Amino acid sequence: MAEPVLSMSGIRKAYGSVRVLEEVGLRLEPGEVRCLAGENGSGKSTLIKILSGVVPADEGTVSIGGRTIAGDARAAIAAGLSVIYQDFSLFPNLTVAENIALLKSTAARERWHRARADRRLAEETLARMGVDIDPATLVELLPVASKQLVAIARALANDARVIVMDEPTTALTRSEVARLAGIVSALKAQGVAFLFVSHKTEEVFAFCDTITVLRDGRVVADGTAAEFDGARLGREMTGRAVETQRIERAPAPQAPPFLVARGLSRRGDYAGIDLDLRPGEVVSLVGLLGSGRTELALSLFGMVSPDEGRIEVDGRPVHFPSAIDAMAAGIAYVPEDRLTEGLFLDQPIADNINVATLSSGFLSRAALKRRAVEAVKRLRIKTPGVEPNVATLSGGNQQRVVLARWMERSPRLMILNGPTVGVDIGSKREIHEILLALSRAGTAVLVVTDDIGEALALSDRILVMVKGRVTGAFDAAEIEEDRLYAEVTKEARA
Amino acid sequence: MPMRRFTNALASPQAVVLAAAILFALVIAAFNPGFLSLATLVDLLRNSLVTGIFALGVLIVLASGGIDVSFTAIGAFAMYATMSLVMGLDVPMPILGFFVLSALIGALLGLVNGVLIGGLGLPTLIVTLGTLSLFRGALLTFVGTTYITNVPRNVISFARTMILRLENAVGQLVSLPLSFVVLVLVTLFVAFLMNLTRFGRSIYAIGGSEEGARRIGIDVARVKVWIYVIAGTIAGLAGMTHMTLSRMANPFDLVGTELNVIAAVVLGGARITGGHGTVTGTLLGALVITLINTSLLSAGVPSYWQKVVVGILIVLGTGLPILIDRFAKHRERLARAAV
């Protein structure tokens, strides 16, 4: 066995009386790509904080490249560890070159800023990765995938030997994921070790040699990727068998459509869209980022106006100049990014649930609380009460708060954009069940997603969107996963 | 495409401000042909000395994502305390000593801001609003409220030393005092600090993403303490410069001009949200603000109008680039559709 570049052993950590990590150990050899898998709340983030020296462990040792790190972020960086956070932690106002060089110059405690040297370092590093990005560009102007590459380059420029990546593929399209995989394997050959933190099973198998599974603060499984399959990984992460198949259901009733769209077009976003959304039916709109799926969904909710076409509700033509008009017609919209668009993070759970239903001028505190408590119970939101801020909840539970808010309005059409992004496997299934139940109670449900597994598990009908057009409509019970995948990723026919 | 070039040129606040200033100067020149002259420029430089020095300190704070409204109180305190100290002790002091002492007092008051903001992590606006009132109150309560008019002879002779003397079109004498050197030195120092040191890059980095800065190992608290110490030092120098120009120490001066200075820095391209701003832009902003304030006055426009013009310029200078950017994005979307 080669000398490990990273080793952790006997790590314990507790916040107050809550034990977050118990006897956790982890090792990484040069050129190894290991996946750290676990649900939200399993202790993954705490482990990363200890690893990167941001938070000290109560017990146990961390050593990187033979050096012991004890709660010192600078020492961890100097020893060759780089963490690439989900938000990349870049400086939008600085150039690519400055972003790449700043970590190294800070770690080396350099006194001077040398623009030319920064540029050279950036060029060399990007070339080593085989990436073509202009070092003089401001980072804020780069697309998401390029930002991630800059973050990796920044780590490499500082001679990183271990790169920790937190949920690296969340914001990437298929082709960008493939490019990332290529870069990772090239760097791996150069001896760089990676620790991928993830709960997406597909990417775990696409990238990793070895897997460590964390559950409730303990390592519950550790082995080579070959020893795992999707089912086992899900089982280890959740502690129970997880259904990845389609949820059993009665066929959707063929009610007259609640909402009909005909020939809906918006220049640059989508064209010639026909839609029928019926009460009691779950329809998925599946497309990649940039396919126009979000713009179309927003048009149905009055946030983006179409240039052409018509929308009918209950057979009568309607026009939604704003979201308020769409809400009045019985439509609810759950946005893609619940953290910035959907939730008031530092407000209590109860207020977050009630905010969309406040219409009369007077509030009854007691009635509002009662309603929130019922919603929490019905959606099985894990929380000690309705008073804590939403920020204290895990991703899956936050998403349930958003659902609870809109379900309080008893909408006739519920549009959900990426309903389980950043939600762990166990919660995902439960959210799907909640949505299916909602639909069967008579609500039309439209799910906008790029998660093919989600579309198959949840929907009655699937619409595929490619480059602004609906290129296929399928019965979810009949289409195969591979076929659907091919449909979604194929280029638009001219 | 000339239209495209035109809108691109207007897409930065500096460009809008520069264009407005040139337009403004041309309008004045139409009424007053003697306006476009070297003499006017020299006069403008003299009048923008104090605003310019203050503005450079504010630039550092804005670039880090903070805001400082206490700097005028620091300037007044440092200047007045220096004068009463020197006059009270009645010892001979070289002119450089006045500036050094005022800068040191400014640094000390800046340290108070720095410890509260960097050390304790309190919000910058609240802290500096508090210290604005605190420093001003302390000055008037404990140091003094009387004008010091009998300033030492070497201060007077420094104030009378001119780098340049010129006659303007109507035969009035305009001159550039030696204290212009203070602006030059502060400019060189801030330009050096912001562009050639890692410390300067750290300031922009903190302004761009404070959490990001912390994650790459920048000692954010320490950098912030230094930012306010430096801003305080510069404010002390600005206060003393103001004293030499007016040849007396008035404890009631300066406070009240904060927004004027912050406006100059913002017009120069710094953003209230942090991470942006250049030394050249800041000096340009200070010149434009001064141009508007003084030329309107000399053209006989009531001084309230200055505020209206400055206000319009701020909204235009910061708003127009945003609108142009939005329009460009809209066109890009349409262009994508055409493909």
XYZ file of N, CA and C in Angstrom, chain B residues 108-212:
315
model
N -4.987 56.502 14.998
C -5.484 56.000 16.280
C -7.016 55.914 16.269
N -7.647 56.985 15.734
C -9.114 56.978 15.662
C -9.574 55.902 14.667
N -8.808 55.745 13.566
C -9.120 54.697 12.598
C -9.016 53.323 13.245
N -8.065 53.189 14.166
C -7.898 51.909 14.862
C -9.158 51.565 15.661
N -9.801 52.603 16.229
C -11.054 52.361 16.961
C -12.074 51.734 16.004
N -12.240 52.358 14.823
C -13.132 51.779 13.807
C -12.701 50.353 13.474
N -11.393 50.188 13.241
C -10.854 48.895 12.806
C -11.100 47.789 13.811
N -10.920 48.114 15.092
C -11.120 47.087 16.121
C -12.594 46.702 16.204
N -13.463 47.726 16.135
C -14.897 47.435 16.213
C -15.353 46.629 14.994
N -14.836 46.989 13.801
C -15.300 46.347 12.568
C -14.570 45.032 12.309
N -13.231 45.093 12.337
C -12.454 43.891 12.035
C -12.408 42.942 13.222
N -12.094 43.492 14.399
C -11.917 42.654 15.580
C -13.219 42.064 16.074
N -14.253 42.908 16.177
C -15.518 42.420 16.734
C -16.516 42.030 15.651
N -16.195 42.345 14.386
C -17.074 41.939 13.293
C -18.400 42.679 13.255
N -18.404 43.951 13.679
C -19.655 44.722 13.636
C -19.841 45.335 12.255
N -21.091 45.657 11.874
C -21.347 46.230 10.548
C -20.734 47.625 10.392
N -20.135 47.867 9.233
C -19.338 49.083 9.067
C -20.157 50.363 9.130
N -21.352 50.358 8.537
C -22.141 51.584 8.513
C -22.515 52.003 9.935
N -22.954 51.013 10.726
C -23.372 51.306 12.096
C -22.194 51.825 12.914
N -21.057 51.127 12.803
C -19.888 51.525 13.581
C -19.455 52.941 13.228
N -19.344 53.228 11.915
C -18.805 54.540 11.553
C -19.828 55.653 11.767
N -21.130 55.336 11.668
C -22.140 56.331 12.046
C -21.962 56.682 13.515
N -21.726 55.651 14.322
C -21.518 55.854 15.757
C -20.272 56.668 16.017
N -19.156 56.269 15.389
C -17.907 56.973 15.688
C -17.905 58.374 15.079
N -18.645 58.596 14.001
C -18.783 59.948 13.448
C -19.262 60.885 14.546
N -20.329 60.452 15.203
C -20.920 61.260 16.256
C -20.001 61.305 17.484
N -19.413 60.147 17.782
C -18.542 60.026 18.950
C -17.318 60.939 18.829
N -16.611 60.851 17.686
C -15.387 61.632 17.515
C -15.697 63.133 17.501
N -16.787 63.485 16.823
C -17.151 64.894 16.749
C -17.535 65.412 18.132
N -18.323 64.615 18.827
C -18.736 65.010 20.175
C -17.529 65.141 21.092
N -16.622 64.166 21.033
C -15.434 64.191 21.888
C -14.581 65.410 21.582
N -14.478 65.735 20.300
C -13.685 66.903 19.895
C -14.254 68.174 20.521
N -15.559 68.352 20.371
C -16.175 69.583 20.847
C -16.269 69.622 22.370
N -16.396 68.466 23.005
C -16.523 68.436 24.458
C -15.164 68.559 25.141
N -14.197 67.753 24.687
C -12.944 67.650 25.441
C -11.800 68.464 24.853
N -11.824 68.730 23.566
C -10.664 69.413 22.980
C -10.919 70.901 22.833
N -12.042 71.275 22.335
C -12.304 72.703 22.246
C -13.325 73.064 21.186
N -13.860 74.269 21.301
C -14.857 74.723 20.337
C -14.462 76.051 19.706
N -13.328 76.604 20.118
C -12.956 77.926 19.587
C -12.121 77.778 18.314
N -12.245 78.772 17.429
C -11.422 78.791 16.228
C -9.989 79.113 16.623
N -9.034 78.399 16.088
C -7.638 78.775 16.323
C -7.176 79.532 15.083
N -7.031 80.860 15.239
C -6.688 81.669 14.067
C -5.220 82.081 14.072
N -4.627 82.156 15.271
C -3.225 82.576 15.342
C -2.284 81.387 15.149
N -2.382 80.766 13.986
C -1.590 79.564 13.739
C -0.109 79.932 13.605
N 0.789 79.006 13.927
C 2.231 79.300 13.913
C 2.693 79.833 12.561
N 3.794 80.586 12.601
C 4.279 81.265 11.414
C 4.660 80.280 10.301
N 5.275 79.146 10.696
C 5.711 78.231 9.632
C 4.525 77.592 8.909
N 3.392 77.484 9.612
C 2.191 76.974 8.936
C 1.722 77.988 7.897
N 1.722 79.264 8.301
C 1.326 80.329 7.373
C 2.244 80.352 6.157
N 3.537 80.242 6.410
C 4.450 80.344 5.276
C 4.322 79.120 4.368
N 4.021 77.936 4.980
C 3.745 76.746 4.160
C 2.507 76.999 3.292
N 1.489 77.594 3.925
C 0.237 77.839 3.210
C 0.431 78.832 2.081
N 1.435 79.731 2.245
C 1.639 80.756 1.222
C 2.553 80.285 0.101
N 3.238 79.170 0.336
C 4.152 78.683 -0.696
C 3.356 78.046 -1.833
N 3.594 78.553 -3.036
C 2.817 78.059 -4.167
C 3.724 77.305 -5.137
N 3.187 76.244 -5.712
C 3.924 75.520 -6.746
C 3.793 76.274 -8.053
N 2.637 76.894 -8.234
C 2.268 77.458 -9.521
C 1.374 78.670 -9.285
N 1.641 79.745 -10.031
C 0.754 80.907 -9.965
C 0.356 81.290 -11.374
N -0.893 81.564 -11.604
C -1.361 81.908 -12.949
C -2.429 82.984 -12.840
N -2.558 83.740 -13.925
C -3.649 84.703 -13.972
C -4.745 84.125 -14.849
N -5.964 84.209 -14.431
C -7.011 83.683 -15.306
C -7.516 84.769 -16.238
N -8.537 84.462 -17.038
C -8.978 85.343 -18.125
C -9.398 86.723 -17.629
N -9.931 86.785 -16.400
C -10.383 88.093 -15.927
C -9.348 88.743 -15.001
N -8.135 88.231 -15.036
C -7.049 88.875 -14.325
C -6.928 88.507 -12.849
N -7.728 87.479 -12.392
C -7.585 87.045 -11.010
C -6.409 86.066 -10.923
N -5.777 86.078 -9.737
C -4.640 85.196 -9.561
C -5.118 83.833 -9.072
N -4.756 82.757 -9.763
C -5.055 81.421 -9.240
C -3.722 80.735 -8.960
N -3.720 79.867 -7.956
C -2.441 79.261 -7.594
C -2.631 77.851 -7.056
N -1.577 77.084 -7.132
C -1.601 75.717 -6.621
C -0.667 75.657 -5.424
N -1.215 75.457 -4.215
C -0.366 75.500 -3.025
C 0.512 74.247 -2.903
N 1.524 74.361 -2.049
C 2.468 73.269 -1.834
C 1.777 72.024 -1.290
N 0.626 72.206 -0.616
C -0.056 71.047 -0.041
C -0.591 70.092 -1.114
N -0.508 70.528 -2.359
C -0.836 69.617 -3.468
C 0.042 68.366 -3.391
N 1.255 68.555 -2.878
C 2.190 67.432 -2.724
C 1.579 66.330 -1.845
N 0.771 66.743 -0.841
C 0.145 65.738 0.027
C -0.756 64.825 -0.815
N -1.559 65.456 -1.693
C -2.442 64.666 -2.554
C -1.620 63.722 -3.438
N -0.528 64.257 -3.985
C 0.308 63.434 -4.861
C 0.864 62.230 -4.091
N 1.382 62.480 -2.896
C 1.977 61.396 -2.110
C 0.932 60.358 -1.711
N -0.244 60.839 -1.265
C -1.295 59.904 -0.862
C -1.747 59.079 -2.075
N -1.854 59.756 -3.229
C -2.234 59.055 -4.459
C -1.237 57.945 -4.773
N 0.051 58.286 -4.728
C 1.083 57.290 -5.032
C 1.014 56.124 -4.048
N 0.836 56.468 -2.761
C 0.778 55.418 -1.749
C -0.404 54.486 -1.982
N -1.597 55.074 -2.208
C -2.789 54.233 -2.358
C -2.706 53.409 -3.647
N -2.195 54.023 -4.716
C -2.062 53.285 -5.976
C -1.113 52.103 -5.798
N -0.008 52.360 -5.094
C 0.966 51.309 -4.812
C 0.316 50.197 -3.984
N -0.357 50.607 -2.919
C -0.969 49.643 -2.010
C -2.002 48.768 -2.730
N -2.869 49.412 -3.502
C -3.979 48.675 -4.099
C -3.539 47.802 -5.272
N -2.521 48.251 -6.012
C -2.183 47.543 -7.248
C -0.940 46.677 -7.169
N -0.041 46.998 -6.268
C 1.240 46.279 -6.306
C 1.498 45.407 -5.081
N 0.596 45.430 -4.116
C 0.839 44.569 -2.957
C -0.246 43.492 -2.867
N 0.117 42.394 -2.214
C -0.858 41.335 -2.010
C -1.943 41.826 -1.058
N -1.536 42.711 -0.125
C -2.498 43.305 0.795
C -3.626 43.984 0.007
N -3.244 44.727 -1.034
C -4.239 45.407 -1.870
C -5.182 44.423 -2.541
N -4.603 43.328 -3.061
C -5.446 42.287 -3.696
C -6.386 41.673 -2.666
N -5.878 41.516 -1.432
C -6.731 40.948 -0.380
C -7.929 41.858 -0.123
N -7.691 43.173 -0.198
C -8.791 44.115 0.027
C -9.884 43.906 -1.035
N -9.476 43.839 -2.309
C -10.458 43.607 -3.367
C -11.119 42.231 -3.189
N -10.313 41.249 -2.779
C -10.860 39.896 -2.598
C -11.941 39.897 -1.522
N -11.662 40.587 -0.402
C -12.657 40.649 0.680
C -13.909 41.358 0.174
N -13.711 42.399 -0.624
C -14.856 43.109 -1.191
C -15.657 42.236 -2.134
N -14.985 41.309 -2.810
C -15.674 40.415 -3.747
C -16.401 39.299 -3.035
N -15.753 38.674 -2.073
C -16.377 37.600 -1.317
C -15.622 37.414 -0.010
N -16.226 37.889 1.059
C -15.541 37.838 2.349
C -15.330 36.392 2.788
N -16.354 35.569 2.600
C -16.252 34.162 2.983
C -15.167 33.479 2.144
N -15.147 33.807 0.864
C -14.127 33.244 -0.023
C -12.722 33.623 0.427
